[in-house]
Coordinates of C-alpha atoms and ligand atoms in Angstrom, one line a residue:
M1 CA 22.3 -2.5 15.4
P2 CA 21.0 -1.4 18.8
T3 CA 17.4 -2.1 19.3
E4 CA 16.3 0.8 21.5
N5 CA 15.3 3.0 18.6
M6 CA 13.3 0.4 16.8
I7 CA 9.5 0.4 16.9
R8 CA 7.6 -2.9 16.7
I9 CA 4.0 -2.8 15.7
P10 CA 1.9 -6.0 16.1
I11 CA -0.5 -6.8 13.2
E12 CA -3.3 -8.9 14.6
T13 CA -4.5 -10.9 11.7
H14 CA -5.3 -14.7 11.7
T15 CA -1.5 -15.2 11.3
P16 CA -0.1 -12.4 13.5
Y17 CA 3.2 -10.7 12.8
E18 CA 5.2 -7.5 13.5
V19 CA 6.3 -4.5 11.5
L20 CA 9.7 -3.4 12.6
I21 CA 10.4 0.2 11.9
G22 CA 13.7 2.1 12.5
K23 CA 16.7 3.8 11.0
G24 CA 19.2 1.2 9.8
V25 CA 17.0 -1.9 10.6
L26 CA 18.0 -3.3 7.2
A27 CA 21.1 -4.6 8.8
N28 CA 18.9 -6.7 11.1
T29 CA 17.1 -8.4 8.2
G30 CA 18.7 -11.8 8.7
T31 CA 18.0 -11.9 12.5
E32 CA 14.4 -10.8 12.0
I33 CA 13.8 -13.4 9.3
R34 CA 15.4 -16.1 11.4
R35 CA 12.9 -15.2 14.2
V36 CA 10.0 -16.0 11.9
A37 CA 11.5 -18.8 9.8
A38 CA 13.5 -20.8 12.3
E39 CA 13.6 -24.0 10.1
A40 CA 14.3 -22.3 6.8
K41 CA 17.5 -23.3 5.0
K42 CA 17.0 -21.0 2.0
A43 CA 15.9 -17.4 1.6
F44 CA 14.8 -16.3 -1.9
I45 CA 15.0 -12.6 -2.5
V46 CA 12.5 -11.1 -5.1
S47 CA 13.4 -7.6 -6.1
D48 CA 13.5 -5.2 -9.1
D49 CA 16.7 -4.2 -10.9
T50 CA 16.8 -0.7 -9.3
V51 CA 16.3 -1.7 -5.7
L52 CA 18.5 -4.8 -5.9
A53 CA 21.4 -2.6 -7.1
L54 CA 20.9 -0.3 -4.1
Y55 CA 20.1 -2.7 -1.2
G56 CA 20.6 -6.3 -2.5
K57 CA 24.0 -6.7 -1.0
S58 CA 23.1 -5.5 2.5
V59 CA 20.1 -7.8 2.6
R60 CA 22.0 -10.8 1.2
D61 CA 24.9 -10.3 3.7
S62 CA 22.6 -10.1 6.6
L63 CA 20.8 -13.3 5.5
V64 CA 24.0 -15.2 5.0
A65 CA 25.2 -14.1 8.4
A66 CA 21.9 -15.6 9.8
G67 CA 22.7 -18.9 8.2
F68 CA 20.5 -18.8 5.1
R69 CA 21.5 -20.0 1.7
V70 CA 20.5 -17.0 -0.4
Y71 CA 18.9 -16.9 -3.9
T72 CA 18.0 -13.8 -5.8
L73 CA 15.7 -12.9 -8.7
A74 CA 15.2 -9.3 -9.9
F75 CA 12.7 -8.3 -12.6
A76 CA 12.6 -5.0 -14.5
H77 CA 11.1 -2.2 -12.3
G78 CA 7.7 -0.7 -13.1
E79 CA 3.9 -1.5 -12.8
E80 CA 4.0 -3.0 -16.3
H81 CA 5.9 -6.0 -14.9
K82 CA 3.3 -6.7 -12.2
T83 CA 2.0 -9.6 -14.4
L84 CA 1.2 -13.3 -14.4
A85 CA 4.2 -13.7 -16.7
T86 CA 6.5 -12.2 -14.0
A87 CA 4.8 -14.4 -11.3
E88 CA 5.3 -17.5 -13.5
K89 CA 9.0 -16.7 -14.0
I90 CA 9.5 -16.4 -10.2
L91 CA 7.6 -19.7 -9.7
S92 CA 9.8 -21.5 -12.1
T93 CA 12.9 -20.1 -10.5
L94 CA 11.7 -21.2 -7.1
C95 CA 11.2 -24.7 -8.5
A96 CA 14.7 -24.7 -10.0
A97 CA 16.2 -23.6 -6.7
E98 CA 14.2 -26.3 -4.9
I99 CA 12.7 -23.9 -2.5
T100 CA 10.6 -26.0 0.0
R101 CA 7.6 -25.2 2.2
T102 CA 9.9 -24.4 5.2
D103 CA 11.9 -21.8 3.2
V104 CA 11.2 -18.1 3.0
L105 CA 10.7 -15.5 0.3
V106 CA 11.9 -12.0 0.8
A107 CA 10.1 -9.1 -1.0
L108 CA 12.7 -6.3 -1.3
G109 CA 11.2 -3.3 -3.1
G110 CA 8.1 -1.1 -3.5
G111 CA 4.5 -2.0 -4.0
V112 CA 4.9 -3.9 -7.2
V113 CA 7.6 -6.2 -5.8
G114 CA 5.7 -6.7 -2.6
D115 CA 2.4 -7.5 -4.4
V116 CA 4.0 -9.9 -6.9
C117 CA 6.2 -11.7 -4.4
G118 CA 3.3 -12.0 -1.9
F119 CA 1.1 -13.4 -4.6
V120 CA 3.8 -16.0 -5.6
A121 CA 4.2 -16.8 -1.8
A122 CA 0.5 -17.4 -1.6
I123 CA 0.3 -19.9 -4.4
Y124 CA 3.8 -21.6 -4.5
L125 CA 3.3 -25.1 -3.0
R126 CA -0.1 -23.7 -1.8
G127 CA 1.6 -21.1 0.4
V128 CA 5.0 -20.4 1.8
K129 CA 6.3 -17.7 4.2
F130 CA 7.4 -14.3 2.9
V131 CA 8.8 -11.2 4.5
Q132 CA 8.2 -7.7 3.2
I133 CA 11.1 -5.2 3.1
P134 CA 9.4 -2.0 1.7
T135 CA 11.7 0.5 0.0
T136 CA 9.1 3.1 -0.9
L137 CA 7.0 5.2 1.5
L138 CA 3.9 3.9 -0.2
A139 CA 4.8 0.3 0.4
A140 CA 5.9 1.0 4.0
V141 CA 2.7 2.7 5.0
D142 CA 0.2 0.7 2.9
S143 CA 0.9 -2.2 0.6
S144 CA 3.5 -4.1 2.7
V145 CA 1.0 -4.4 5.6
G146 CA -2.3 -6.3 5.6
G147 CA -1.8 -9.2 3.2
K148 CA -3.2 -8.0 -0.1
T149 CA -1.2 -9.5 -2.9
G150 CA -1.7 -9.8 -6.6
V151 CA -0.9 -9.0 -10.2
D152 CA -2.5 -6.9 -12.9
L153 CA -4.4 -8.3 -15.8
P154 CA -4.9 -6.7 -19.2
A155 CA -8.4 -5.8 -18.1
G156 CA -7.2 -3.9 -15.0
K157 CA -5.0 -3.5 -12.0
N158 CA -4.9 -6.0 -9.1
L159 CA -7.6 -8.2 -10.8
A160 CA -5.9 -11.5 -9.8
G161 CA -4.7 -11.9 -6.2
A162 CA -4.9 -13.5 -2.8
F163 CA -4.9 -12.5 0.8
H164 CA -1.6 -13.8 2.2
Q165 CA -0.1 -12.1 5.2
P166 CA 3.7 -11.7 5.4
S167 CA 5.5 -13.2 8.4
A168 CA 7.2 -9.9 9.2
V169 CA 7.8 -6.5 7.7
V170 CA 11.2 -4.8 8.0
C171 CA 11.0 -1.1 7.4
D172 CA 14.2 0.9 7.3
T173 CA 13.4 4.6 7.5
E174 CA 16.9 5.5 6.3
I175 CA 15.9 4.0 2.9
L176 CA 12.7 6.1 2.9
S177 CA 14.5 9.3 3.7
A178 CA 16.8 8.8 0.6
L179 CA 13.8 8.5 -1.8
P180 CA 13.5 10.9 -4.8
D181 CA 10.9 13.6 -4.1
R182 CA 8.2 12.3 -6.4
L183 CA 8.4 8.8 -4.9
F184 CA 8.3 10.2 -1.4
S185 CA 5.3 12.5 -2.2
E186 CA 3.5 9.5 -3.7
G187 CA 3.6 7.8 -0.3
M188 CA 2.5 11.0 1.4
A189 CA -0.8 10.7 -0.3
E190 CA -1.5 7.5 1.6
V191 CA -0.2 9.1 4.8
I192 CA -2.5 12.1 4.5
K193 CA -5.3 9.6 3.8
Y194 CA -4.9 8.0 7.3
G195 CA -5.2 11.5 8.8
M196 CA -8.3 12.2 6.8
I197 CA -10.1 9.0 7.5
G198 CA -9.6 8.6 11.2
N199 CA -7.0 10.8 12.9
A200 CA -7.7 14.5 13.2
A201 CA -4.7 15.1 15.4
F202 CA -2.3 13.5 12.9
F203 CA -3.9 15.4 10.1
G204 CA -3.3 18.6 12.0
A205 CA 0.4 17.6 12.6
L206 CA 0.8 17.0 8.8
E207 CA -1.0 20.3 8.2
N208 CA 1.6 22.1 10.4
G209 CA 4.6 20.1 9.1
Q210 CA 5.2 18.8 12.6
A211 CA 5.4 15.1 12.0
D212 CA 8.9 13.6 11.4
L213 CA 9.4 10.5 9.2
E214 CA 9.4 7.9 12.1
T215 CA 6.1 9.4 13.4
I216 CA 4.7 9.5 9.9
V217 CA 5.5 5.8 9.3
E218 CA 4.5 4.6 12.8
T219 CA 1.2 6.5 12.9
S220 CA 0.2 5.3 9.4
V221 CA 1.1 1.6 10.1
R222 CA -0.8 1.7 13.5
A223 CA -3.8 3.1 11.6
K224 CA -3.7 0.4 9.1
A225 CA -3.1 -2.3 11.7
E226 CA -6.2 -1.1 13.6
I227 CA -8.4 -1.4 10.4
V228 CA -6.9 -4.7 9.2
K229 CA -7.5 -6.2 12.7
K230 CA -11.2 -5.5 12.4
D231 CA -11.6 -6.4 8.8
E232 CA -8.8 -8.5 7.5
F233 CA -10.6 -9.7 4.4
D234 CA -12.0 -6.4 3.2
K235 CA -15.7 -7.0 3.8
G236 CA -16.5 -3.7 5.6
E237 CA -14.4 -1.2 7.5
R238 CA -11.2 -1.9 5.5
M239 CA -13.0 -0.1 2.6
L240 CA -12.2 3.1 4.4
L241 CA -8.7 2.7 3.1
N242 CA -10.1 3.3 -0.3
F243 CA -10.7 6.9 0.5
G244 CA -9.7 8.8 -2.7
H245 CA -9.0 5.6 -4.6
T246 CA -12.2 5.1 -6.6
F247 CA -11.8 8.6 -8.1
G248 CA -8.0 8.2 -8.0
H249 CA -7.9 5.0 -10.1
A250 CA -10.1 6.7 -12.7
I251 CA -7.8 9.7 -12.8
E252 CA -4.7 7.5 -13.1
K253 CA -6.3 5.5 -15.9
L254 CA -7.5 8.6 -17.8
S255 CA -3.9 10.0 -17.6
G256 CA -2.6 6.9 -19.3
F257 CA -0.7 6.3 -16.0
S258 CA 1.4 9.4 -16.6
L259 CA 0.1 10.4 -13.1
S260 CA 1.3 8.2 -10.3
H261 CA -1.0 6.3 -8.0
G262 CA -0.3 8.8 -5.2
E263 CA -1.0 11.7 -7.5
G264 CA -4.3 10.1 -8.5
V265 CA -5.2 9.4 -4.9
A266 CA -4.4 13.0 -3.9
M267 CA -6.7 14.4 -6.6
G268 CA -9.2 11.6 -5.8
M269 CA -9.4 12.6 -2.2
V270 CA -10.1 16.2 -3.2
F271 CA -12.9 14.9 -5.5
A272 CA -14.3 12.9 -2.6
C273 CA -14.3 16.0 -0.4
R274 CA -16.0 18.1 -3.1
Y275 CA -18.6 15.3 -3.6
A276 CA -19.3 15.2 0.2
D277 CA -19.6 19.0 0.2
K278 CA -22.0 19.0 -2.7
I279 CA -24.4 16.5 -1.2
G280 CA -24.2 18.1 2.2
F281 CA -22.5 15.1 3.9
S282 CA -19.5 17.1 5.0
Q283 CA -19.8 19.0 8.2
E284 CA -16.6 20.9 7.7
A285 CA -16.8 24.0 5.5
D286 CA -14.0 24.2 2.9
I287 CA -12.7 20.6 3.6
A288 CA -11.5 20.3 0.0
K289 CA -9.5 23.6 0.4
R290 CA -8.0 22.4 3.7
L291 CA -7.0 19.1 2.2
S292 CA -5.5 20.8 -0.9
A293 CA -3.3 22.9 1.3
V294 CA -1.9 19.8 3.0
L295 CA -1.3 18.1 -0.3
A296 CA 0.5 21.1 -1.6
R297 CA 2.8 21.1 1.5
Y298 CA 3.9 17.6 0.4
R299 CA 4.2 18.5 -3.3
L300 CA 1.0 16.7 -4.3
P301 CA -1.5 18.0 -6.9
A302 CA -5.1 18.7 -5.8
A303 CA -6.8 19.7 -9.0
S304 CA -7.9 16.9 -11.4
P305 CA -7.3 17.5 -15.1
F306 CA -10.5 15.5 -15.7
T307 CA -14.1 16.4 -15.2
G308 CA -16.6 14.4 -13.1
R309 CA -18.3 13.3 -16.3
E310 CA -15.0 11.9 -17.6
L311 CA -14.3 10.1 -14.3
F312 CA -17.7 8.5 -14.2
A313 CA -17.2 7.0 -17.7
A314 CA -13.8 5.6 -16.6
M315 CA -15.2 4.2 -13.3
V316 CA -18.1 2.0 -14.3
N317 CA -16.0 -1.2 -13.9
D318 CA -14.6 -0.3 -10.5
K319 CA -14.3 -3.3 -8.0
K320 CA -16.0 -1.2 -5.3
R321 CA -19.2 -1.3 -7.3
R322 CA -21.7 -3.8 -6.0
G323 CA -24.6 -4.2 -8.5
D324 CA -26.5 -1.0 -8.7
T325 CA -24.7 0.8 -5.9
I326 CA -21.2 2.0 -5.3
S327 CA -19.5 2.3 -1.9
L328 CA -18.0 5.8 -1.6
I329 CA -15.7 6.9 1.2
L330 CA -16.8 10.4 2.1
P331 CA -15.5 12.7 4.8
R332 CA -17.7 14.3 7.5
S333 CA -14.6 16.2 8.6
A334 CA -10.9 15.9 8.5
G335 CA -10.3 12.8 10.6
D336 CA -13.7 11.3 10.2
A337 CA -14.6 9.4 6.9
R338 CA -17.5 7.0 6.5
I339 CA -18.5 4.3 4.0
V340 CA -21.5 5.5 2.1
P341 CA -23.4 3.2 -0.3
V342 CA -24.8 5.4 -3.2
P343 CA -27.1 4.3 -6.0
M344 CA -25.3 4.4 -9.3
E345 CA -27.9 6.8 -10.8
T346 CA -27.4 9.3 -7.9
F347 CA -23.7 8.9 -8.2
K348 CA -23.7 9.6 -11.9
E349 CA -25.9 12.7 -11.4
V350 CA -23.7 14.2 -8.6
L351 CA -20.4 13.3 -10.2
T352 CA -21.2 14.6 -13.6
G353 CA -22.1 18.0 -12.0
L354 CA -18.6 18.3 -10.3
Ligands
LIG1 N1 -4.4 -0.8 0.2 C1 -5.7 -0.9 0.7 C2 -5.8 -2.1 1.6 O1 -4.8 -2.7 2.0 O2 -6.9 -2.5 1.9

């Protein structure tokens, strides 16, 4: 396909790579992967049953045309399959296919596929290349970029993992525009997050419905790139990306995961605004109301069905907790969020009053 409408965003981690964004770029998958895996003879696609049925053939054809011998493994879709058992099955299949260190894995799917495939790529033969092809908005704007990989354990989500950067990300916006409404909205929660934490103009564009899909994806990926460049290994500023997530994970968990990650994050961001308002941290009056209106525009819920007291009880094991303090991400205004360490006692007191 012609390259003039493609956007390339550099991700400056210790192993730099690019995110390629554009309508129809899936057809360029083979060429893109050849650019970053010149010596590879084999490409191993990891996907789920739903996504493989939709896009597997295009990706396979493109890889074959670029000279790869192609292998495929698809597991059943859903978060419940983001497990060590799935990772082990993929690892065994890689061995059977005699995939070597110079070959490349291809994660074709949403966040679950990307996380599991990335994790396998991090540990197979102590690390092989992989390329992300995100097929959900959430994966495109968040999980496919930045190198966080992993699986869930019975004790909680993402409890086993590794930092392992992809060698490229290929993001076809045509796929994203065909997503079912609920899946699209789920990704919009992360998009709105980028506006809230650091880009007031972008937040305003979302508020007024003025951002088209390419702008939404490009702006979000650039925002993530900026943060990951400064803090690849999540020791400081990257925590800003957790805005709404500490509360959101608790909401998701309490709902028995009937609420999606994006819905939990949407409600969690509103909780964070209310918290910031309550302690006088927020300098913008009615910030929760303003955020709620933007969420509604993108069909996302704002009101949590659970109280602050219930959230606190569900949150005591959160990874963001460090000893007796918890790092909250709180907004000063729309477009300016900060990392605020809060003693657990204070946190409990304020949250249970919300
Ligand atoms: N999804 C949050 C991060 O990449 O840090």
